[in-house]
Coordinates of C-alpha atoms in Angstrom, one line a residue:
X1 CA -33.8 -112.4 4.6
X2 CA -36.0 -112.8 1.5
X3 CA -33.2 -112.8 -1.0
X4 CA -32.0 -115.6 1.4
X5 CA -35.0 -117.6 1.4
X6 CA -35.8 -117.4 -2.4
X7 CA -31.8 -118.5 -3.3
X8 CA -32.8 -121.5 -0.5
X9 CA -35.8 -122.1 -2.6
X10 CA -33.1 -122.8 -5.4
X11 CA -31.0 -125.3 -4.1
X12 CA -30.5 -128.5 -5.6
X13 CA -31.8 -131.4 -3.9
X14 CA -29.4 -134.3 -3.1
X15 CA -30.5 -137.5 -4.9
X16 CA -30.8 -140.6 -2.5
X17 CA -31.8 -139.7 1.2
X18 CA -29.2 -143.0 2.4
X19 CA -26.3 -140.6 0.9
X20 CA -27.4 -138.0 4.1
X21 CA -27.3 -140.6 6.8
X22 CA -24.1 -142.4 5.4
X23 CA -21.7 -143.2 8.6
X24 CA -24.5 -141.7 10.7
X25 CA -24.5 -142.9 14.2
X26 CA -27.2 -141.9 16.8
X27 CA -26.0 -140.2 20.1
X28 CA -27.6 -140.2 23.1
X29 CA -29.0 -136.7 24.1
X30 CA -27.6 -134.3 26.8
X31 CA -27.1 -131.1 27.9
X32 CA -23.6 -129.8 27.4
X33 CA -22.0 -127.1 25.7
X34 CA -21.4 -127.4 22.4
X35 CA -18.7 -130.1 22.2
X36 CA -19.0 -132.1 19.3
X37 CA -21.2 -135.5 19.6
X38 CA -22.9 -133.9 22.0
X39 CA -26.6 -132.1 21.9
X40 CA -28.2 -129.3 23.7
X41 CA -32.3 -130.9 24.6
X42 CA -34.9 -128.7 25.5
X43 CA -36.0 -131.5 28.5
X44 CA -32.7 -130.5 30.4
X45 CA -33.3 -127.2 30.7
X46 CA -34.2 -125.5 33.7
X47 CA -37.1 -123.5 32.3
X48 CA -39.5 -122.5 34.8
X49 CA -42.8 -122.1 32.9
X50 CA -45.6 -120.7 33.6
X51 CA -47.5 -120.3 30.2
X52 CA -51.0 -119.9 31.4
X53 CA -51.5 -115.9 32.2
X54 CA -53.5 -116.2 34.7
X55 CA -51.0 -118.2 36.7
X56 CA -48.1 -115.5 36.6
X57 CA -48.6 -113.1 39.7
X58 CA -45.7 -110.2 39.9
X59 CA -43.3 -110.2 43.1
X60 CA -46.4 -108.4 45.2
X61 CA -48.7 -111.6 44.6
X62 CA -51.1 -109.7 42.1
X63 CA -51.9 -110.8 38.5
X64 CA -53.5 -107.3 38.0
X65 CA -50.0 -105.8 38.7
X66 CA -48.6 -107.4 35.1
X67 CA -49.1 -103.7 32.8
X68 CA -46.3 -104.3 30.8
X69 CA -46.0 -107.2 28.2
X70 CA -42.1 -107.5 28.4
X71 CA -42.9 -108.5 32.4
X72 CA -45.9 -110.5 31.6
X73 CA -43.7 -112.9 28.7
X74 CA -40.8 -113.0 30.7
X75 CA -42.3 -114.4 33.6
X76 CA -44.4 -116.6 31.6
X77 CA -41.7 -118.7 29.6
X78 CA -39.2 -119.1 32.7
X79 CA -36.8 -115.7 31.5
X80 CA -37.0 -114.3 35.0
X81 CA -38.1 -115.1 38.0
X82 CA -39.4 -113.3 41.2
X83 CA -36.9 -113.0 43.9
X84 CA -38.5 -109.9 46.0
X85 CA -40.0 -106.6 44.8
X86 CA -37.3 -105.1 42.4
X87 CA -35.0 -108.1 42.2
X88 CA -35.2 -111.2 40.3
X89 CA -32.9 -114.3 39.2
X90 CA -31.8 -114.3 35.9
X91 CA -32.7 -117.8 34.8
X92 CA -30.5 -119.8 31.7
X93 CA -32.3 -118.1 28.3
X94 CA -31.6 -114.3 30.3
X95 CA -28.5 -114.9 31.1
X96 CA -27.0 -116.4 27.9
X97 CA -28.5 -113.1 26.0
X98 CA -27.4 -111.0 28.3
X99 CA -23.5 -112.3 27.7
X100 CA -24.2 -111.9 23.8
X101 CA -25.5 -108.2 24.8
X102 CA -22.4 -107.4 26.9
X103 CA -19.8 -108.9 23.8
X104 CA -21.7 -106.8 21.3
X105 CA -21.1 -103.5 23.7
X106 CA -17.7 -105.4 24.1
X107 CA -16.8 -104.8 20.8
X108 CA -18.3 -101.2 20.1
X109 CA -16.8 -100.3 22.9
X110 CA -13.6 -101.1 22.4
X111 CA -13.5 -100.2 18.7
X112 CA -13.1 -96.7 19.8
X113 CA -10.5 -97.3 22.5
X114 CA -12.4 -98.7 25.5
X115 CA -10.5 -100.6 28.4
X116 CA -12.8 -102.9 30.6
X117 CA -12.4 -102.5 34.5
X118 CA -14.3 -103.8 37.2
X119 CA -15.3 -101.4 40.4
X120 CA -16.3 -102.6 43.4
X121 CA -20.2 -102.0 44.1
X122 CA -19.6 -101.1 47.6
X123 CA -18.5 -97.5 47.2
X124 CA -16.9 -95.8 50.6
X125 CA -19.4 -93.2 51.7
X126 CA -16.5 -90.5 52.5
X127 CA -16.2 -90.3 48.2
X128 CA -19.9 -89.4 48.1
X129 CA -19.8 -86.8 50.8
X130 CA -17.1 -85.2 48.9
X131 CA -18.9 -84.7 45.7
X132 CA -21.7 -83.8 48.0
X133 CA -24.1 -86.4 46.5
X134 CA -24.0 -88.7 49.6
X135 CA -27.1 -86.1 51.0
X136 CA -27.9 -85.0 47.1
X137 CA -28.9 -88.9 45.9
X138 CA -31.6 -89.1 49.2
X139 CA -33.6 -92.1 49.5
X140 CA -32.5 -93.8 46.4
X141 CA -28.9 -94.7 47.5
X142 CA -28.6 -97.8 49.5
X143 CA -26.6 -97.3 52.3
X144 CA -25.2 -99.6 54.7
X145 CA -22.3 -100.2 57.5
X146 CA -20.0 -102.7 58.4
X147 CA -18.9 -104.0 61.3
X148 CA -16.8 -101.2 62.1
X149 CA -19.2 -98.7 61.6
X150 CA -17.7 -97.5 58.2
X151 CA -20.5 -96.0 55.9
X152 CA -21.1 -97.3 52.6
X153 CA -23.8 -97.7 49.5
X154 CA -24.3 -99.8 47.0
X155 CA -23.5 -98.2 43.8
X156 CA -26.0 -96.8 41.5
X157 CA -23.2 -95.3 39.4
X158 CA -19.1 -95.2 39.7
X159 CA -18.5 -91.4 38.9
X160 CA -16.2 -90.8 42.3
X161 CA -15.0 -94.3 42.4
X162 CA -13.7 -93.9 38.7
X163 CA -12.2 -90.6 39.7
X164 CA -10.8 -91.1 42.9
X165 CA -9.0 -94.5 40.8
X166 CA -7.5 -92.1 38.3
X167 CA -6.2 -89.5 40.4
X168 CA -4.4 -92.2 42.3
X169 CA -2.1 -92.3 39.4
X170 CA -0.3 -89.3 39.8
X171 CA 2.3 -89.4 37.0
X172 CA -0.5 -89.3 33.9
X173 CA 1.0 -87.4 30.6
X174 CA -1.1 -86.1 28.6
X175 CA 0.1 -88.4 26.0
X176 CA -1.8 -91.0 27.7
X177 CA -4.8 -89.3 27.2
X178 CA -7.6 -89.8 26.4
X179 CA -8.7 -92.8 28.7
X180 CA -11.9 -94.5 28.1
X181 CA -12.6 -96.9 31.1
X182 CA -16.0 -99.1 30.9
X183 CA -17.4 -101.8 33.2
X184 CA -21.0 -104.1 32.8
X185 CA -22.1 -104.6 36.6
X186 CA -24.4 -104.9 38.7
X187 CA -25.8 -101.4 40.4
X188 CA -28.7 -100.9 42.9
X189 CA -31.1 -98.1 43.5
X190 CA -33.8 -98.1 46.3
X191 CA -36.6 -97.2 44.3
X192 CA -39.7 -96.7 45.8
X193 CA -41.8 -98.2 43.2
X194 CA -40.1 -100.9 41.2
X195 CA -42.4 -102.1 38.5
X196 CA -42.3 -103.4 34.8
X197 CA -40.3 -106.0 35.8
X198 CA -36.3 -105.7 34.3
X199 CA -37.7 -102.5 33.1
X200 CA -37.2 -100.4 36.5
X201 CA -36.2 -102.9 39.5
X202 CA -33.5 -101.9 42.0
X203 CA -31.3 -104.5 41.0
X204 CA -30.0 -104.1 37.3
X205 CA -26.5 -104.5 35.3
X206 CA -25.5 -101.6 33.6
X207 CA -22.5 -100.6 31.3
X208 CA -20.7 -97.6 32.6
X209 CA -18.1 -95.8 30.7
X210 CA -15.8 -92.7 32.0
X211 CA -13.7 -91.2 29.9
X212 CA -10.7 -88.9 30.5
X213 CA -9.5 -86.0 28.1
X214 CA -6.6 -83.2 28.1
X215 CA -9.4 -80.6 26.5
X216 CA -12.7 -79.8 26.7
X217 CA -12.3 -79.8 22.5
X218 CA -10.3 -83.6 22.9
X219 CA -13.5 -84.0 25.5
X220 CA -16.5 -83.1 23.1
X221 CA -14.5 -85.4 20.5
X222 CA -14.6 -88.3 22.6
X223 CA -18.3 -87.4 23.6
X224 CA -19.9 -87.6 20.3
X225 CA -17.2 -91.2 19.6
X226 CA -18.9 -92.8 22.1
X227 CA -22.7 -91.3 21.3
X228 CA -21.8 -93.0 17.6
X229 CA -20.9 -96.1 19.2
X230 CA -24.2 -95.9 20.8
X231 CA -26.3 -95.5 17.9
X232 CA -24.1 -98.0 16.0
X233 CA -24.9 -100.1 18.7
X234 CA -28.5 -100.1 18.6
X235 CA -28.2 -100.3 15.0
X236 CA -26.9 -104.0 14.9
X237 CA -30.0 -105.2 18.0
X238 CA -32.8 -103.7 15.2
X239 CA -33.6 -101.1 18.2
X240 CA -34.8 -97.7 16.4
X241 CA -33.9 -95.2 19.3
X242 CA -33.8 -91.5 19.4
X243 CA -31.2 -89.8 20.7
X244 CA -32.9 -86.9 22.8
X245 CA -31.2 -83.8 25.0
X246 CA -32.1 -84.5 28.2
X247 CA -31.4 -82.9 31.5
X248 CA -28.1 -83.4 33.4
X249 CA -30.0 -84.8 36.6
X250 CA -27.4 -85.9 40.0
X251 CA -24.8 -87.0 37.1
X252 CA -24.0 -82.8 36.6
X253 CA -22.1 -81.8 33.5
X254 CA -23.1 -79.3 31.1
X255 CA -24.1 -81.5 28.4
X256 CA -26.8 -84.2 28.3
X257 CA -28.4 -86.9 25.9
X258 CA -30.4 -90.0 26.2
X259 CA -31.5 -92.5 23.9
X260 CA -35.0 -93.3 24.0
X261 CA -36.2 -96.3 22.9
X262 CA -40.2 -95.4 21.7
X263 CA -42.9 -97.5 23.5
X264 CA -46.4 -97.0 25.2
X265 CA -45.0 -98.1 28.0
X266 CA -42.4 -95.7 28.6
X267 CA -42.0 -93.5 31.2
X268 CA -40.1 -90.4 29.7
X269 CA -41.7 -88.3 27.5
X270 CA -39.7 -86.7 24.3
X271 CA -40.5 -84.4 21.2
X272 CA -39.3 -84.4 18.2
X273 CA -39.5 -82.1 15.4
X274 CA -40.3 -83.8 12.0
X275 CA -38.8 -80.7 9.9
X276 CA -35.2 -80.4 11.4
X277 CA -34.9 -83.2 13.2
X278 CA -34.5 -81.1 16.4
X279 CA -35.2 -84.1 20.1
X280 CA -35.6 -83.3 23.5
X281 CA -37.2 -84.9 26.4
X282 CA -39.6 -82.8 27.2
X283 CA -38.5 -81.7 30.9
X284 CA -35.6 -79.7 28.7
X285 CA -38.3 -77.8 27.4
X286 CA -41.4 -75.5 28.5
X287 CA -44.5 -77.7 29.6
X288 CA -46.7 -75.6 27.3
X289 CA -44.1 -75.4 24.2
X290 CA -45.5 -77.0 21.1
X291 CA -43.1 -75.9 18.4
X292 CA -39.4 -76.4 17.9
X293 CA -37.3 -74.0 19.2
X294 CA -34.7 -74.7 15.9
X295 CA -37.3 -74.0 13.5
X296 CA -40.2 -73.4 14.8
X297 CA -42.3 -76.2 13.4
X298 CA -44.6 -78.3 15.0
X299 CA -43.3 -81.2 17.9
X300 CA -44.2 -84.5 17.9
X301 CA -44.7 -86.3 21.4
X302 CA -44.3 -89.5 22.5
X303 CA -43.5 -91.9 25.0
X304 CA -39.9 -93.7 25.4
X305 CA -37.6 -96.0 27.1
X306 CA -34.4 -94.8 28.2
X307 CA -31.9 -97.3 27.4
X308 CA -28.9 -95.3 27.5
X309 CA -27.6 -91.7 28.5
X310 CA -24.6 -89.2 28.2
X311 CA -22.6 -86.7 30.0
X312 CA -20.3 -84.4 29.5
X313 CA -19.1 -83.4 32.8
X314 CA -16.0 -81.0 32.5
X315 CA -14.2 -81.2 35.3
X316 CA -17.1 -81.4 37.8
X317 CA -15.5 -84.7 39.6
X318 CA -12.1 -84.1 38.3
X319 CA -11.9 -80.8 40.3
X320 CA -13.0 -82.5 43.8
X321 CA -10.7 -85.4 43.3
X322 CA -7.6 -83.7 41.8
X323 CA -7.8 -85.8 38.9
X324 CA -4.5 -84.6 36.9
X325 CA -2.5 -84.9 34.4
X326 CA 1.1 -83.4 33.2
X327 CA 0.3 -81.3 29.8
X328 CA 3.0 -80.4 26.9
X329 CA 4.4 -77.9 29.1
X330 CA 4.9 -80.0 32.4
X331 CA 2.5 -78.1 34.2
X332 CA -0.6 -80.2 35.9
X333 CA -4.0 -79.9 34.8
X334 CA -7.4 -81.1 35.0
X335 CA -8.8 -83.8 32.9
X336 CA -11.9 -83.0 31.2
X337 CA -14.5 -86.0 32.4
X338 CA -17.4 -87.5 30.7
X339 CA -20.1 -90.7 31.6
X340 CA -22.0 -92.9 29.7
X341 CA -24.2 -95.2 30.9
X342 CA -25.9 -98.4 29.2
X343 CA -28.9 -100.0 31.0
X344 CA -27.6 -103.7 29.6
X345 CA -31.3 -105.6 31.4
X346 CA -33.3 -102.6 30.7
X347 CA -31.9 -103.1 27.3
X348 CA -33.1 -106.6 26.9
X349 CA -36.1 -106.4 28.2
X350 CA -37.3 -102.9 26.3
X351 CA -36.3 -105.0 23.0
X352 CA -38.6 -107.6 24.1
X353 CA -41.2 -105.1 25.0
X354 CA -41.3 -103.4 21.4
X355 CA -40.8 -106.6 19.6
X356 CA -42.5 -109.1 20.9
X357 CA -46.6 -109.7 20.3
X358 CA -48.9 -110.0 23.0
X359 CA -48.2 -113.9 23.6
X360 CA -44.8 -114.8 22.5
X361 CA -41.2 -113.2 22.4
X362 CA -39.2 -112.1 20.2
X363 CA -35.4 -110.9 21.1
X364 CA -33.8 -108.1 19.6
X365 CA -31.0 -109.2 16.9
X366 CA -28.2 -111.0 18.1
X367 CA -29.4 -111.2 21.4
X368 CA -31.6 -114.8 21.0
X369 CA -30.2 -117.2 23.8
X370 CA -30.5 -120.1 21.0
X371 CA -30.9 -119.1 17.6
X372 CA -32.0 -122.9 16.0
X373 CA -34.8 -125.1 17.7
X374 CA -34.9 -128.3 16.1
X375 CA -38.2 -130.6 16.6
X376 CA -38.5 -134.1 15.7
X377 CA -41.4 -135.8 15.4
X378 CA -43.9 -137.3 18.3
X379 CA -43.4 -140.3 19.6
X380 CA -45.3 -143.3 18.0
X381 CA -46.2 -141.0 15.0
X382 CA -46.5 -142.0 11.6
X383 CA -43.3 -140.0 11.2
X384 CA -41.5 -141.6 13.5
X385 CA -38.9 -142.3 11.5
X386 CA -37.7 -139.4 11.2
X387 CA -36.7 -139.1 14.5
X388 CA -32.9 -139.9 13.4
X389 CA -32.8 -137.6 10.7
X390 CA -33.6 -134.8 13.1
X391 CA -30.4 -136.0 15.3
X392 CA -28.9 -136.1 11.8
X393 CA -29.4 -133.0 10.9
X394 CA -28.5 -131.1 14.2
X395 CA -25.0 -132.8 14.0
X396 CA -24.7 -132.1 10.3
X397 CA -25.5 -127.8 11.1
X398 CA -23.4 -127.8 14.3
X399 CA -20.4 -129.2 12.2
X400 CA -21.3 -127.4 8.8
X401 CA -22.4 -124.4 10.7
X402 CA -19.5 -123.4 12.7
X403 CA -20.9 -120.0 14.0
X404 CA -24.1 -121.9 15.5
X405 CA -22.3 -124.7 17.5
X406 CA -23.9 -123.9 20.8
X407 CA -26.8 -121.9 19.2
X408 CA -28.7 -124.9 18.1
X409 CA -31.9 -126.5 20.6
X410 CA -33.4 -129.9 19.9
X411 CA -36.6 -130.3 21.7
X412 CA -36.4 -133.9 22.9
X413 CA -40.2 -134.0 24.6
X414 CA -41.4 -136.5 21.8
X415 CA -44.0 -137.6 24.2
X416 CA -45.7 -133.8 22.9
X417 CA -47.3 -133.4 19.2
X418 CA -45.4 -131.1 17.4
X419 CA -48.2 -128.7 17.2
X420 CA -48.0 -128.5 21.0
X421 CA -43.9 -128.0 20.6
X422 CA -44.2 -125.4 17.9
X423 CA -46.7 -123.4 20.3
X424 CA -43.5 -123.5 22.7
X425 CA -41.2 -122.3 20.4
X426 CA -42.9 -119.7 19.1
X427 CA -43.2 -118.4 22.9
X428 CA -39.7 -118.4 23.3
X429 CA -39.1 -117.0 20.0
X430 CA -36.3 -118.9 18.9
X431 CA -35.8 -117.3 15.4
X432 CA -35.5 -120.6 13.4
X433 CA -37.7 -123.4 14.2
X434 CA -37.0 -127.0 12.1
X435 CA -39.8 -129.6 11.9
X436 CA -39.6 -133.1 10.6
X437 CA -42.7 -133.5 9.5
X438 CA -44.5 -135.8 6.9
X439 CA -42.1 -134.2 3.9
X440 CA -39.0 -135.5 6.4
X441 CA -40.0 -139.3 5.3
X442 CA -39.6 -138.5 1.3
X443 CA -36.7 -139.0 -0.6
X444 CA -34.8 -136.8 -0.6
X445 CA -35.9 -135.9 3.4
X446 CA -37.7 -131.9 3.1
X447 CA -37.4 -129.8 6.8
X448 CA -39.9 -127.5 7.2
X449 CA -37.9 -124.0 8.5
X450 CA -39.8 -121.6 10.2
X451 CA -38.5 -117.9 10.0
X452 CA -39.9 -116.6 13.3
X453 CA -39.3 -113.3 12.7
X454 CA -40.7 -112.8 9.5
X455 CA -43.3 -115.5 9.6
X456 CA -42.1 -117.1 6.4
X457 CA -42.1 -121.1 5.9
X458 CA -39.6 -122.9 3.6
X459 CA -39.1 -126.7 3.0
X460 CA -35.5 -127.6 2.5
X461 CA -33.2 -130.4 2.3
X462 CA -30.0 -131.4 4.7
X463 CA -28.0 -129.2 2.4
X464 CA -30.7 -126.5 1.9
X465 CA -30.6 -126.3 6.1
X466 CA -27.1 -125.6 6.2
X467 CA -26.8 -123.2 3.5
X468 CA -29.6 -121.3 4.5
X469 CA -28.0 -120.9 8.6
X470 CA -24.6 -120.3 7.3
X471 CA -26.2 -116.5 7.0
X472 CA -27.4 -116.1 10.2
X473 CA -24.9 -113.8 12.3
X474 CA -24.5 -114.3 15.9
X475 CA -22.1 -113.3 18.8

């Protein structure tokens, strides 16, 4: 971004600030999509805010109850929004970087083969007593009946689902193989103390891939495929997770990993060993082991997020469910299972929690519902004039900018100062603000550009704007 900024620095200006606004028409302002003429305004937004601290209360009605900053800012600038303890609505920002979230797993995903399916949440109960995890799961599985009488829970995961689809298909060659089937959905889990907001509710979307192999060898393959993805993944929000072994829990399997995303606020506990690079959440190991059972040298503790985990579960569900397949020598087999789960919310919101400071956002990479928040100047200002330009210039980056059409805010609430407007933006952590201030009125027009992220301030001209945004990468 600095190389960026200092080529910006560089550009030439244009000569004659009439030559930017030739042919220039004003439009009226609404919120649509990005159609062209037409312009996204903060005043249409539904934005619930509640920007004052002390006015946000947590779903139990307590102020005190707001420990974690992720839950404290995301209730504060109108991200979520109470519904009952455990559950909220998604409002507009949430949702729009949750969709860029699920295209980015999208494509790692299916860059190493995955096929996106959609299982239904209600889950029969007879699959559950089968794998015995109907009794095993206890309190945390939502269970309900229909009018028939039929048992049935709301699914926290879609291991027997998944398996019981596969085995349906009983002509599978082992030329097929290996199958990698993914879905984002919603899952549910009674938990008995929901808290940290999107960071443990009962209501949550997760990714969930199962994949289907005609070896445990093919199997292991696949297993550390999709653990790269993972990491890959990560990689491109700016998250710096560990992967850890971890325990194989309800899921089963033999093999286990998580990747733990560090914070304070986490609720796992991990070491890792600064000499081999050894990792382990520390129920894997003995509560009174200090060294590294690699190497021997000292463990470093601390506390972490899980945003994802693995499995590799042989043929655990495979066995139960007759999950099969024809091998080279037409003789039916087992296929070697394993699961890999994404928590897409808990993803969001633990980026937001390591991120952000203590009184504004800031959105992992990629993920920023808007990426450009235009602000023209107030009403019946000395740079009033200016208002245009600012119209102007959102036209001129949504037609020069093609990747950003739809990306690009213009907050419309003249009847605010725009020190009052940038406080708003830098809440909501859009990661380029543009002001028309006092250098907007000279000839040629200078934007000051705000790099959220970095804190860095440029002023550039119409065509400084667009060069510079042309860089930024979005989904």
């Amino acid at each position: 971004m600095e190389g960026l900024l200092s080529r910006c620095r560089a550009l030439p200006a244009p000569t004659t600030c009439g030559r930017q606004l030739s042919g220039y028409v004003p439009h009226r302002f609404y919120h649509r999509g990005p159609e062209r003429g037409k312009r996204l305004v903060l005043s249409r937004m539904f934005q619930p805010q509640n920007l004052r601290e002390d006015q946000v209360l947590s779903p139990e009605g307590r102020s005190g109850d707001l420990s974690c900053k992720s839950q404290r800012l995301m209730l504060q600038v109108g991200l979520i929004h109470p519904a009952s303890p455990g559950c909220y609505h998604l409002l507009p920002y949430t949702v729009r970087a949750i969709e860029k979230l699920e295209r980015v797993i999208d494509q790692e995903m299916q860059a190493i083969g995955g096929q996106k399916v959609n299982m239904p949440s209600l889950s029969p109960a007879e699959l559950w007593r089968a794998t015995k995890r109907w009794d095993l799961m206890g309190k945390e599985l939502l269970r309900l009946r229909d009018r028939h009488g039929k048992e049935y829970c709301l699914g926290p995961t879609h291991e027997e689902a998944i398996t019981a689809l596969v085995a349906s298909q009983q002509t599978l060659s082992y030329k097929q193989l290996p199958f990698l089937l993914y879905q984002v959905t919603r899952k549910f889990r009674d938990e008995p103390r929901p808290r940290f907001g999107l960071l443990r509710g009962r209501e949550f979307y997760m990714k969930d891939m199962y994949t289907f192999d005609s070896s445990p060898e093919a199997a292991l393959e696949t297993y550390g495929l999709v653990c790269g993805a993972y990491s890959s993944l990560f990689h491109r929000l700016g998250l710096q997770c560990v992967r850890v072994q971890a325990d194989v829990g309800s899921i089963g399997g033999t093999t286990s990993h998580e990747f733990q995303l560090p914070a304070e606020v986490g609720e796992d506990r991990f070491a890792v060993c600064p000499g081999c690079g050894f990792s382990a959440n520390m129920e894997t190991l003995h509560s009174s082991q200090t060294s590294c059972p690699a190497c021997r040298g000292p463990l470093t503790e601390s506390r972490g997020i899980e945003v994802g985990h693995t499995f590799y579960l042989g043929t655990k569900y495979s066995s139960v469910f007759s999950a099969q397949f024809t091998n080279a020598h037409g003789k039916p087999c087992l296929a070697e299972m394993g699961c890999y789960g994404l928590g897409v919310t808990r993803i969001l919101a633990a980026g937001i929690e390591v991120l952000s400071t203590e009184d504004s956002v800031r959105w992992p990479s990629l993920l920023a519902p808007y990426h450009v928040c235009l602000i023209p100047p107030k009403k019946g200002s000395r740079e009033e004039a200016a208002t245009e330009l600012t119209g102007g210039l959102y036209d001129l980056i949504t037609e020069a900018v093609p990747q950003l059409r739809g990306e690009v805010l213009l907050d419309d609430r003249t009847h605010l100062t725009i020190g009052n407007r940038l406080k708003d933006a830098n809440k909501f952590g859009y990661p380029f603000v543009i002001i028309a201030g006092k250098r907007a009125l000279e000839d040629p027009a200078h934007f000051e550009v705000r790099c959220q992220n970095t804190g860095e301030v440029v002023f550039l001209t119409r065509e400084g704007v667009t060069e510079f945004l042309s860089q930024v990468q979005v989904v």
